[in-house]
Amino acid sequence: MINEEKILKAKQTIKHQLFDFNVTIAKLKLSSNYYFVSGGCIGSLIRGEIPKDYDIYFCDESFAKPIISLYTEDPSYQNEVAVIEEKYRDAITNVNGMCITENAVTLKNGLQLITKHYGEPEVIRDTFDFVHCKPYYFPKTDKLYISEEQYDLNIDKKLKVNNTYNLTTHREFKFKERGWTWL
């Protein structure tokens, strides 16, 4: 059974984490309706853990481009991009050590702006490897969407495949190292 108190607390934490990002969106005169937060952060929050990052997915590439450009091209905003430790840098792909890849731009505040693909939550979440990663917070509705199955998998730390095409042994190993087991 879903614990509504845990869900409300997770939602409030995500909203707090997004405050500065939403201010940036407002400065660009963009609506905050075209992105959502999904991935492991929601499960971490409902288990009382500190998320590694908050994955932000954009519903529309035309909405994402000015935001991504701001963080990657504007010197005053580049300071907000996370920096990769020098020993892990690849001089060709990590410009100035900034954590910018072909898949995402990672900010120092823990937000990870996903640039790999764009689309509505229902479309993007179907590409996720595991079911427990599918809950999402959508600013457009100010709701955190999580099924009872997704909730239970996160609380019990159980793995269930959502999309075999995107399943990798690296991700499976990562979760098993963190105490996850197969359903």
Short mmCIF file of N, CA and C in Angstrom, two decimals:
data_model
loop_
_atom_site.label_atom_id
_atom_site.label_comp_id
_atom_site.label_asym_id
_atom_site.label_seq_id
_atom_site.Cartn_x
_atom_site.Cartn_y
_atom_site.Cartn_z
N MET A 1 0.84 -1.18 0.00
CA MET A 1 0.00 0.00 0.00
C MET A 1 0.89 1.25 0.00
N ILE A 2 0.54 2.19 -0.83
CA ILE A 2 1.33 3.41 -0.97
C ILE A 2 1.18 4.29 0.26
N ASN A 3 2.31 4.71 0.80
CA ASN A 3 2.34 5.62 1.94
C ASN A 3 2.28 7.05 1.40
N GLU A 4 1.11 7.68 1.51
CA GLU A 4 0.90 9.02 0.94
C GLU A 4 1.84 10.06 1.57
N GLU A 5 2.19 9.88 2.82
CA GLU A 5 3.10 10.82 3.49
C GLU A 5 4.49 10.80 2.82
N LYS A 6 4.96 9.60 2.50
CA LYS A 6 6.26 9.47 1.82
C LYS A 6 6.20 10.10 0.42
N ILE A 7 5.08 9.91 -0.26
CA ILE A 7 4.91 10.47 -1.60
C ILE A 7 4.90 12.00 -1.53
N LEU A 8 4.16 12.55 -0.58
CA LEU A 8 4.10 14.00 -0.43
C LEU A 8 5.47 14.58 -0.09
N LYS A 9 6.20 13.92 0.80
CA LYS A 9 7.54 14.39 1.17
C LYS A 9 8.48 14.33 -0.04
N ALA A 10 8.40 13.26 -0.84
CA ALA A 10 9.24 13.14 -2.04
C ALA A 10 8.91 14.26 -3.02
N LYS A 11 7.62 14.51 -3.22
CA LYS A 11 7.19 15.57 -4.13
C LYS A 11 7.71 16.93 -3.66
N GLN A 12 7.61 17.21 -2.38
CA GLN A 12 8.08 18.50 -1.86
C GLN A 12 9.59 18.65 -2.02
N THR A 13 10.32 17.57 -1.81
CA THR A 13 11.78 17.60 -1.98
C THR A 13 12.15 17.88 -3.43
N ILE A 14 11.45 17.23 -4.35
CA ILE A 14 11.72 17.46 -5.77
C ILE A 14 11.40 18.91 -6.14
N LYS A 15 10.27 19.41 -5.69
CA LYS A 15 9.90 20.80 -5.99
C LYS A 15 10.94 21.78 -5.45
N HIS A 16 11.43 21.51 -4.25
CA HIS A 16 12.48 22.35 -3.66
C HIS A 16 13.75 22.29 -4.51
N GLN A 17 14.11 21.10 -4.95
CA GLN A 17 15.32 20.91 -5.77
C GLN A 17 15.20 21.65 -7.10
N LEU A 18 13.99 21.79 -7.60
CA LEU A 18 13.75 22.41 -8.91
C LEU A 18 13.60 23.93 -8.85
N PHE A 19 13.59 24.51 -7.66
CA PHE A 19 13.29 25.94 -7.53
C PHE A 19 14.19 26.80 -8.42
N ASP A 20 15.50 26.69 -8.28
CA ASP A 20 16.42 27.52 -9.07
C ASP A 20 16.30 27.23 -10.56
N PHE A 21 16.08 25.97 -10.90
CA PHE A 21 15.91 25.60 -12.31
C PHE A 21 14.68 26.30 -12.88
N ASN A 22 13.59 26.33 -12.12
CA ASN A 22 12.38 27.00 -12.59
C ASN A 22 12.58 28.51 -12.71
N VAL A 23 13.41 29.09 -11.85
CA VAL A 23 13.75 30.52 -11.97
C VAL A 23 14.49 30.75 -13.29
N THR A 24 15.41 29.86 -13.61
CA THR A 24 16.15 29.97 -14.88
C THR A 24 15.19 29.87 -16.07
N ILE A 25 14.25 28.93 -16.00
CA ILE A 25 13.27 28.79 -17.08
C ILE A 25 12.44 30.07 -17.21
N ALA A 26 12.06 30.65 -16.08
CA ALA A 26 11.28 31.89 -16.11
C ALA A 26 12.08 33.03 -16.74
N LYS A 27 13.40 33.09 -16.45
CA LYS A 27 14.25 34.13 -17.05
C LYS A 27 14.28 33.99 -18.57
N LEU A 28 14.19 32.77 -19.04
CA LEU A 28 14.18 32.53 -20.48
C LEU A 28 12.77 32.71 -21.08
N LYS A 29 11.83 33.02 -20.20
CA LYS A 29 10.43 33.19 -20.59
C LYS A 29 9.85 31.91 -21.22
N LEU A 30 10.22 30.79 -20.63
CA LEU A 30 9.71 29.49 -21.05
C LEU A 30 8.75 28.98 -19.98
N SER A 31 7.78 28.21 -20.38
CA SER A 31 6.86 27.58 -19.44
C SER A 31 7.53 26.36 -18.83
N SER A 32 7.27 26.10 -17.57
CA SER A 32 7.86 24.93 -16.91
C SER A 32 7.05 23.66 -17.21
N ASN A 33 6.09 23.76 -18.10
CA ASN A 33 5.21 22.63 -18.38
C ASN A 33 5.82 21.57 -19.28
N TYR A 34 7.00 21.80 -19.81
CA TYR A 34 7.51 20.91 -20.84
C TYR A 34 8.66 20.02 -20.38
N TYR A 35 8.69 19.72 -19.11
CA TYR A 35 9.70 18.77 -18.62
C TYR A 35 9.10 17.98 -17.46
N PHE A 36 9.76 16.88 -17.12
CA PHE A 36 9.35 16.09 -15.97
C PHE A 36 10.59 15.47 -15.34
N VAL A 37 10.46 15.08 -14.09
CA VAL A 37 11.54 14.44 -13.34
C VAL A 37 11.17 12.98 -13.16
N SER A 38 12.11 12.10 -13.50
CA SER A 38 11.86 10.67 -13.36
C SER A 38 13.17 9.96 -13.05
N GLY A 39 13.08 8.68 -12.86
CA GLY A 39 14.29 7.90 -12.58
C GLY A 39 14.41 7.51 -11.13
N GLY A 40 15.61 7.17 -10.74
CA GLY A 40 15.87 6.63 -9.41
C GLY A 40 15.68 7.59 -8.26
N CYS A 41 15.65 8.88 -8.51
CA CYS A 41 15.54 9.85 -7.41
C CYS A 41 14.26 9.66 -6.62
N ILE A 42 13.17 9.34 -7.28
CA ILE A 42 11.89 9.21 -6.59
C ILE A 42 11.91 8.01 -5.65
N GLY A 43 12.43 6.89 -6.12
CA GLY A 43 12.56 5.72 -5.25
C GLY A 43 13.47 6.00 -4.07
N SER A 44 14.59 6.67 -4.32
CA SER A 44 15.50 7.02 -3.22
C SER A 44 14.78 7.86 -2.18
N LEU A 45 14.02 8.84 -2.63
CA LEU A 45 13.32 9.73 -1.70
C LEU A 45 12.27 8.98 -0.88
N ILE A 46 11.51 8.09 -1.49
CA ILE A 46 10.48 7.39 -0.71
C ILE A 46 11.09 6.37 0.25
N ARG A 47 12.33 5.96 -0.02
CA ARG A 47 13.04 5.07 0.93
C ARG A 47 13.80 5.88 1.98
N GLY A 48 13.74 7.21 1.90
CA GLY A 48 14.44 8.05 2.87
C GLY A 48 15.92 8.21 2.57
N GLU A 49 16.33 7.95 1.34
CA GLU A 49 17.73 8.07 0.94
C GLU A 49 17.95 9.38 0.18
N ILE A 50 19.19 9.80 0.10
CA ILE A 50 19.54 10.99 -0.67
C ILE A 50 19.81 10.56 -2.11
N PRO A 51 19.07 11.13 -3.07
CA PRO A 51 19.28 10.76 -4.47
C PRO A 51 20.67 11.15 -4.97
N LYS A 52 21.20 10.33 -5.88
CA LYS A 52 22.47 10.64 -6.53
C LYS A 52 22.29 11.84 -7.45
N ASP A 53 21.16 11.86 -8.15
CA ASP A 53 20.84 12.98 -9.04
C ASP A 53 19.34 12.98 -9.32
N TYR A 54 18.91 14.02 -9.99
CA TYR A 54 17.50 14.19 -10.38
C TYR A 54 17.48 14.30 -11.90
N ASP A 55 16.94 13.29 -12.57
CA ASP A 55 16.93 13.27 -14.03
C ASP A 55 15.76 14.10 -14.55
N ILE A 56 16.09 15.11 -15.34
CA ILE A 56 15.08 15.96 -15.96
C ILE A 56 14.99 15.59 -17.43
N TYR A 57 13.80 15.20 -17.84
CA TYR A 57 13.52 14.86 -19.23
C TYR A 57 12.66 15.97 -19.84
N PHE A 58 12.96 16.32 -21.07
CA PHE A 58 12.23 17.38 -21.75
C PHE A 58 11.22 16.76 -22.70
N CYS A 59 10.01 17.31 -22.70
CA CYS A 59 8.94 16.81 -23.57
C CYS A 59 9.13 17.25 -25.01
N ASP A 60 9.88 18.31 -25.20
CA ASP A 60 10.01 18.90 -26.54
C ASP A 60 11.42 19.44 -26.71
N GLU A 61 12.06 19.09 -27.82
CA GLU A 61 13.43 19.53 -28.07
C GLU A 61 13.52 21.05 -28.20
N SER A 62 12.50 21.68 -28.77
CA SER A 62 12.55 23.14 -28.94
C SER A 62 12.50 23.86 -27.59
N PHE A 63 11.89 23.24 -26.59
CA PHE A 63 11.90 23.78 -25.23
C PHE A 63 13.26 23.55 -24.58
N ALA A 64 13.87 22.39 -24.82
CA ALA A 64 15.13 22.02 -24.19
C ALA A 64 16.31 22.81 -24.72
N LYS A 65 16.35 23.07 -26.01
CA LYS A 65 17.53 23.69 -26.64
C LYS A 65 17.98 24.98 -25.98
N PRO A 66 17.09 25.97 -25.71
CA PRO A 66 17.59 27.20 -25.08
C PRO A 66 18.12 26.97 -23.67
N ILE A 67 17.55 26.00 -22.97
CA ILE A 67 18.02 25.70 -21.61
C ILE A 67 19.40 25.05 -21.67
N ILE A 68 19.55 24.05 -22.52
CA ILE A 68 20.84 23.37 -22.67
C ILE A 68 21.89 24.36 -23.15
N SER A 69 21.55 25.19 -24.12
CA SER A 69 22.49 26.20 -24.63
C SER A 69 22.93 27.15 -23.53
N LEU A 70 22.01 27.54 -22.68
CA LEU A 70 22.34 28.45 -21.59
C LEU A 70 23.44 27.85 -20.71
N TYR A 71 23.27 26.59 -20.31
CA TYR A 71 24.24 25.95 -19.42
C TYR A 71 25.54 25.56 -20.12
N THR A 72 25.51 25.37 -21.42
CA THR A 72 26.72 24.93 -22.11
C THR A 72 27.46 26.06 -22.80
N GLU A 73 26.80 27.20 -23.04
CA GLU A 73 27.44 28.27 -23.80
C GLU A 73 27.58 29.59 -23.05
N ASP A 74 26.71 29.87 -22.10
CA ASP A 74 26.74 31.14 -21.37
C ASP A 74 27.73 31.01 -20.20
N PRO A 75 28.82 31.79 -20.22
CA PRO A 75 29.83 31.66 -19.15
C PRO A 75 29.27 31.83 -17.73
N SER A 76 28.25 32.65 -17.56
CA SER A 76 27.71 32.84 -16.21
C SER A 76 26.93 31.61 -15.73
N TYR A 77 26.43 30.80 -16.65
CA TYR A 77 25.72 29.58 -16.28
C TYR A 77 26.61 28.34 -16.33
N GLN A 78 27.69 28.40 -17.11
CA GLN A 78 28.60 27.26 -17.18
C GLN A 78 29.17 26.93 -15.81
N ASN A 79 29.26 27.91 -14.94
CA ASN A 79 29.75 27.71 -13.58
C ASN A 79 28.84 26.76 -12.79
N GLU A 80 27.60 26.59 -13.23
CA GLU A 80 26.65 25.71 -12.55
C GLU A 80 26.75 24.25 -13.02
N VAL A 81 27.53 24.01 -14.08
CA VAL A 81 27.69 22.66 -14.60
C VAL A 81 28.72 21.93 -13.74
N ALA A 82 28.41 20.69 -13.39
CA ALA A 82 29.33 19.88 -12.58
C ALA A 82 30.63 19.68 -13.34
N VAL A 83 31.68 19.46 -12.58
CA VAL A 83 33.02 19.26 -13.15
C VAL A 83 33.46 17.83 -12.85
N ILE A 84 34.02 17.19 -13.86
CA ILE A 84 34.53 15.83 -13.72
C ILE A 84 35.93 15.89 -13.13
N GLU A 85 36.20 15.01 -12.16
CA GLU A 85 37.54 14.96 -11.59
C GLU A 85 38.56 14.78 -12.70
N GLU A 86 39.69 15.45 -12.56
CA GLU A 86 40.69 15.47 -13.63
C GLU A 86 41.14 14.07 -14.05
N LYS A 87 41.27 13.15 -13.09
CA LYS A 87 41.74 11.80 -13.44
C LYS A 87 40.74 11.04 -14.31
N TYR A 88 39.46 11.49 -14.35
CA TYR A 88 38.45 10.83 -15.17
C TYR A 88 38.14 11.57 -16.46
N ARG A 89 38.81 12.66 -16.71
CA ARG A 89 38.51 13.48 -17.88
C ARG A 89 39.07 12.89 -19.16
N ASP A 90 38.31 13.08 -20.19
CA ASP A 90 38.75 12.78 -21.55
C ASP A 90 38.80 14.14 -22.24
N ALA A 91 39.98 14.57 -22.60
CA ALA A 91 40.18 15.92 -23.15
C ALA A 91 39.34 16.19 -24.40
N ILE A 92 38.99 15.16 -25.10
CA ILE A 92 38.20 15.35 -26.33
C ILE A 92 36.73 15.55 -26.02
N THR A 93 36.17 14.76 -25.10
CA THR A 93 34.73 14.82 -24.87
C THR A 93 34.31 15.69 -23.69
N ASN A 94 35.18 15.98 -22.76
CA ASN A 94 34.83 16.77 -21.59
C ASN A 94 35.48 18.14 -21.68
N VAL A 95 34.83 19.03 -22.38
CA VAL A 95 35.35 20.38 -22.57
C VAL A 95 35.52 21.07 -21.21
N ASN A 96 36.72 21.53 -20.94
CA ASN A 96 37.03 22.20 -19.67
C ASN A 96 36.66 21.38 -18.44
N GLY A 97 36.54 20.08 -18.60
CA GLY A 97 36.21 19.22 -17.47
C GLY A 97 34.74 19.24 -17.08
N MET A 98 33.91 19.95 -17.85
CA MET A 98 32.50 20.02 -17.50
C MET A 98 31.81 18.69 -17.78
N CYS A 99 30.86 18.36 -16.95
CA CYS A 99 30.14 17.09 -17.06
C CYS A 99 29.02 17.23 -18.09
N ILE A 100 29.44 17.21 -19.34
CA ILE A 100 28.53 17.31 -20.48
C ILE A 100 28.84 16.13 -21.39
N THR A 101 27.83 15.28 -21.62
CA THR A 101 28.01 14.13 -22.49
C THR A 101 26.97 14.20 -23.60
N GLU A 102 26.99 13.24 -24.49
CA GLU A 102 25.97 13.20 -25.55
C GLU A 102 24.59 12.87 -24.99
N ASN A 103 24.54 12.38 -23.74
CA ASN A 103 23.27 12.00 -23.12
C ASN A 103 22.72 13.01 -22.13
N ALA A 104 23.59 13.84 -21.54
CA ALA A 104 23.10 14.72 -20.46
C ALA A 104 24.10 15.82 -20.12
N VAL A 105 23.55 16.83 -19.46
CA VAL A 105 24.35 17.89 -18.84
C VAL A 105 24.06 17.79 -17.35
N THR A 106 25.10 17.57 -16.56
CA THR A 106 24.92 17.42 -15.12
C THR A 106 25.31 18.71 -14.42
N LEU A 107 24.39 19.21 -13.59
CA LEU A 107 24.62 20.44 -12.86
C LEU A 107 25.14 20.15 -11.46
N LYS A 108 25.81 21.13 -10.87
CA LYS A 108 26.38 20.95 -9.53
C LYS A 108 25.32 20.69 -8.47
N ASN A 109 24.10 21.18 -8.70
CA ASN A 109 23.04 21.00 -7.70
C ASN A 109 22.36 19.63 -7.79
N GLY A 110 22.88 18.75 -8.65
CA GLY A 110 22.35 17.39 -8.74
C GLY A 110 21.32 17.18 -9.83
N LEU A 111 20.94 18.24 -10.52
CA LEU A 111 20.02 18.07 -11.64
C LEU A 111 20.80 17.54 -12.84
N GLN A 112 20.22 16.59 -13.52
CA GLN A 112 20.83 16.03 -14.71
C GLN A 112 19.86 16.25 -15.87
N LEU A 113 20.24 17.13 -16.79
CA LEU A 113 19.39 17.49 -17.92
C LEU A 113 19.61 16.48 -19.04
N ILE A 114 18.64 15.61 -19.25
CA ILE A 114 18.78 14.53 -20.21
C ILE A 114 18.58 15.06 -21.63
N THR A 115 19.58 14.82 -22.47
CA THR A 115 19.54 15.30 -23.85
C THR A 115 19.51 14.15 -24.86
N LYS A 116 19.45 12.94 -24.36
CA LYS A 116 19.49 11.75 -25.22
C LYS A 116 18.24 11.63 -26.09
N HIS A 117 17.08 11.88 -25.49
CA HIS A 117 15.82 11.83 -26.24
C HIS A 117 14.79 12.72 -25.57
N TYR A 118 13.78 13.08 -26.33
CA TYR A 118 12.73 13.99 -25.88
C TYR A 118 11.38 13.34 -26.12
N GLY A 119 10.40 13.67 -25.26
CA GLY A 119 9.05 13.15 -25.47
C GLY A 119 8.22 13.24 -24.21
N GLU A 120 6.95 12.96 -24.35
CA GLU A 120 6.02 12.97 -23.23
C GLU A 120 6.40 11.85 -22.25
N PRO A 121 6.01 12.00 -20.97
CA PRO A 121 6.39 10.99 -19.97
C PRO A 121 6.04 9.56 -20.36
N GLU A 122 4.86 9.35 -20.93
CA GLU A 122 4.44 7.98 -21.28
C GLU A 122 5.38 7.36 -22.31
N VAL A 123 5.89 8.17 -23.22
CA VAL A 123 6.78 7.68 -24.27
C VAL A 123 8.18 7.41 -23.72
N ILE A 124 8.74 8.38 -23.03
CA ILE A 124 10.10 8.24 -22.50
C ILE A 124 10.20 7.11 -21.49
N ARG A 125 9.24 7.01 -20.60
CA ARG A 125 9.29 6.00 -19.54
C ARG A 125 9.20 4.58 -20.09
N ASP A 126 8.60 4.42 -21.26
CA ASP A 126 8.56 3.09 -21.88
C ASP A 126 9.95 2.61 -22.30
N THR A 127 10.90 3.54 -22.41
CA THR A 127 12.26 3.16 -22.79
C THR A 127 13.11 2.76 -21.57
N PHE A 128 12.64 3.03 -20.36
CA PHE A 128 13.41 2.73 -19.16
C PHE A 128 13.62 1.23 -19.02
N ASP A 129 14.78 0.84 -18.52
CA ASP A 129 15.09 -0.57 -18.38
C ASP A 129 14.29 -1.26 -17.27
N PHE A 130 14.09 -0.57 -16.13
CA PHE A 130 13.42 -1.18 -15.00
C PHE A 130 12.14 -0.44 -14.62
N VAL A 131 11.16 -1.18 -14.14
CA VAL A 131 9.86 -0.62 -13.76
C VAL A 131 9.99 0.35 -12.60
N HIS A 132 10.89 0.07 -11.66
CA HIS A 132 10.98 0.94 -10.48
C HIS A 132 11.48 2.35 -10.82
N CYS A 133 12.03 2.55 -12.01
CA CYS A 133 12.52 3.87 -12.44
C CYS A 133 11.42 4.73 -13.07
N LYS A 134 10.25 4.19 -13.26
CA LYS A 134 9.20 4.85 -14.03
C LYS A 134 8.38 5.92 -13.29
N PRO A 135 8.36 6.00 -11.97
CA PRO A 135 7.59 7.10 -11.36
C PRO A 135 8.12 8.45 -11.86
N TYR A 136 7.23 9.45 -11.88
CA TYR A 136 7.68 10.76 -12.35
C TYR A 136 6.88 11.89 -11.71
N TYR A 137 7.54 13.03 -11.60
CA TYR A 137 6.89 14.26 -11.15
C TYR A 137 6.77 15.16 -12.36
N PHE A 138 5.55 15.67 -12.59
CA PHE A 138 5.28 16.51 -13.76
C PHE A 138 4.85 17.90 -13.28
N PRO A 139 5.70 18.92 -13.44
CA PRO A 139 5.35 20.27 -12.99
C PRO A 139 4.05 20.79 -13.61
N LYS A 140 3.75 20.34 -14.83
CA LYS A 140 2.53 20.79 -15.52
C LYS A 140 1.28 20.51 -14.68
N THR A 141 1.27 19.38 -14.00
CA THR A 141 0.12 18.99 -13.18
C THR A 141 0.41 19.10 -11.68
N ASP A 142 1.66 19.37 -11.34
CA ASP A 142 2.12 19.39 -9.95
C ASP A 142 1.77 18.09 -9.23
N LYS A 143 1.95 16.97 -9.94
CA LYS A 143 1.65 15.67 -9.35
C LYS A 143 2.84 14.73 -9.51
N LEU A 144 2.97 13.87 -8.53
CA LEU A 144 3.94 12.78 -8.60
C LEU A 144 3.15 11.53 -8.96
N TYR A 145 3.50 10.94 -10.11
CA TYR A 145 2.80 9.77 -10.61
C TYR A 145 3.60 8.52 -10.25
N ILE A 146 2.95 7.62 -9.52
CA ILE A 146 3.60 6.37 -9.15
C ILE A 146 2.51 5.32 -8.95
N SER A 147 2.70 4.17 -9.59
CA SER A 147 1.74 3.08 -9.42
C SER A 147 2.08 2.32 -8.14
N GLU A 148 1.13 1.52 -7.70
CA GLU A 148 1.39 0.71 -6.51
C GLU A 148 2.52 -0.27 -6.77
N GLU A 149 2.58 -0.83 -7.99
CA GLU A 149 3.66 -1.75 -8.33
C GLU A 149 5.01 -1.04 -8.27
N GLN A 150 5.12 0.14 -8.86
CA GLN A 150 6.36 0.91 -8.84
C GLN A 150 6.76 1.25 -7.40
N TYR A 151 5.78 1.64 -6.61
CA TYR A 151 6.04 1.96 -5.20
C TYR A 151 6.61 0.74 -4.47
N ASP A 152 5.93 -0.40 -4.61
CA ASP A 152 6.36 -1.62 -3.91
C ASP A 152 7.75 -2.06 -4.36
N LEU A 153 8.02 -2.01 -5.66
CA LEU A 153 9.34 -2.39 -6.16
C LEU A 153 10.43 -1.51 -5.55
N ASN A 154 10.15 -0.21 -5.43
CA ASN A 154 11.13 0.71 -4.84
C ASN A 154 11.32 0.47 -3.36
N ILE A 155 10.26 0.29 -2.63
CA ILE A 155 10.36 0.05 -1.18
C ILE A 155 11.10 -1.26 -0.91
N ASP A 156 10.77 -2.30 -1.67
CA ASP A 156 11.36 -3.63 -1.47
C ASP A 156 12.69 -3.82 -2.18
N LYS A 157 13.12 -2.81 -2.99
CA LYS A 157 14.35 -2.88 -3.77
C LYS A 157 14.37 -4.14 -4.64
N LYS A 158 13.30 -4.28 -5.43
CA LYS A 158 13.15 -5.43 -6.33
C LYS A 158 13.24 -4.96 -7.77
N LEU A 159 13.97 -5.72 -8.58
CA LEU A 159 14.14 -5.42 -9.99
C LEU A 159 13.10 -6.15 -10.82
N LYS A 160 12.47 -5.42 -11.73
CA LYS A 160 11.56 -6.00 -12.70
C LYS A 160 11.82 -5.29 -14.02
N VAL A 161 12.06 -6.05 -15.07
CA VAL A 161 12.39 -5.47 -16.37
C VAL A 161 11.18 -4.76 -16.96
N ASN A 162 11.43 -3.58 -17.49
CA ASN A 162 10.43 -2.81 -18.20
C ASN A 162 10.66 -2.90 -19.71
N ASN A 163 11.94 -2.78 -20.12
CA ASN A 163 12.28 -2.78 -21.54
C ASN A 163 13.58 -3.55 -21.72
N THR A 164 13.49 -4.75 -22.26
CA THR A 164 14.68 -5.60 -22.40
C THR A 164 15.69 -5.02 -23.38
N TYR A 165 15.22 -4.22 -24.34
CA TYR A 165 16.11 -3.63 -25.33
C TYR A 165 17.15 -2.71 -24.68
N ASN A 166 16.76 -2.02 -23.61
CA ASN A 166 17.65 -1.07 -22.95
C ASN A 166 18.32 -1.63 -21.69
N LEU A 167 18.11 -2.89 -21.41
CA LEU A 167 18.68 -3.53 -20.24
C LEU A 167 20.17 -3.81 -20.47
N THR A 168 21.02 -3.40 -19.52
CA THR A 168 22.45 -3.66 -19.63
C THR A 168 22.94 -4.36 -18.36
N THR A 169 23.98 -5.15 -18.50
CA THR A 169 24.55 -5.82 -17.33
C THR A 169 25.14 -4.79 -16.37
N HIS A 170 25.64 -3.66 -16.91
CA HIS A 170 26.20 -2.61 -16.06
C HIS A 170 25.14 -2.08 -15.10
N ARG A 171 23.94 -1.79 -15.60
CA ARG A 171 22.86 -1.26 -14.75
C ARG A 171 22.40 -2.33 -13.76
N GLU A 172 22.27 -3.56 -14.21
CA GLU A 172 21.87 -4.63 -13.31
C GLU A 172 22.89 -4.77 -12.18
N PHE A 173 24.16 -4.77 -12.51
CA PHE A 173 25.23 -4.88 -11.51
C PHE A 173 25.19 -3.72 -10.52
N LYS A 174 24.97 -2.51 -11.05
CA LYS A 174 24.91 -1.32 -10.20
C LYS A 174 23.82 -1.47 -9.14
N PHE A 175 22.65 -1.93 -9.54
CA PHE A 175 21.55 -2.08 -8.58
C PHE A 175 21.82 -3.23 -7.61
N LYS A 176 22.39 -4.32 -8.10
CA LYS A 176 22.68 -5.45 -7.21
C LYS A 176 23.71 -5.04 -6.14
N GLU A 177 24.67 -4.21 -6.54
CA GLU A 177 25.66 -3.71 -5.56
C GLU A 177 24.99 -2.89 -4.47
N ARG A 178 23.86 -2.28 -4.78
CA ARG A 178 23.12 -1.44 -3.84
C ARG A 178 22.05 -2.22 -3.07
N GLY A 179 22.09 -3.55 -3.19
CA GLY A 179 21.17 -4.38 -2.41
C GLY A 179 19.87 -4.75 -3.11
N TRP A 180 19.75 -4.47 -4.40
CA TRP A 180 18.54 -4.83 -5.14
C TRP A 180 18.61 -6.30 -5.53
N THR A 181 17.44 -6.95 -5.59
CA THR A 181 17.35 -8.34 -6.03
C THR A 181 16.22 -8.45 -7.05
N TRP A 182 16.24 -9.55 -7.82
CA TRP A 182 15.19 -9.77 -8.82
C TRP A 182 13.88 -10.13 -8.15
N LEU A 183 12.80 -9.68 -8.72
CA LEU A 183 11.45 -9.98 -8.23
C LEU A 183 11.17 -11.45 -8.37
#
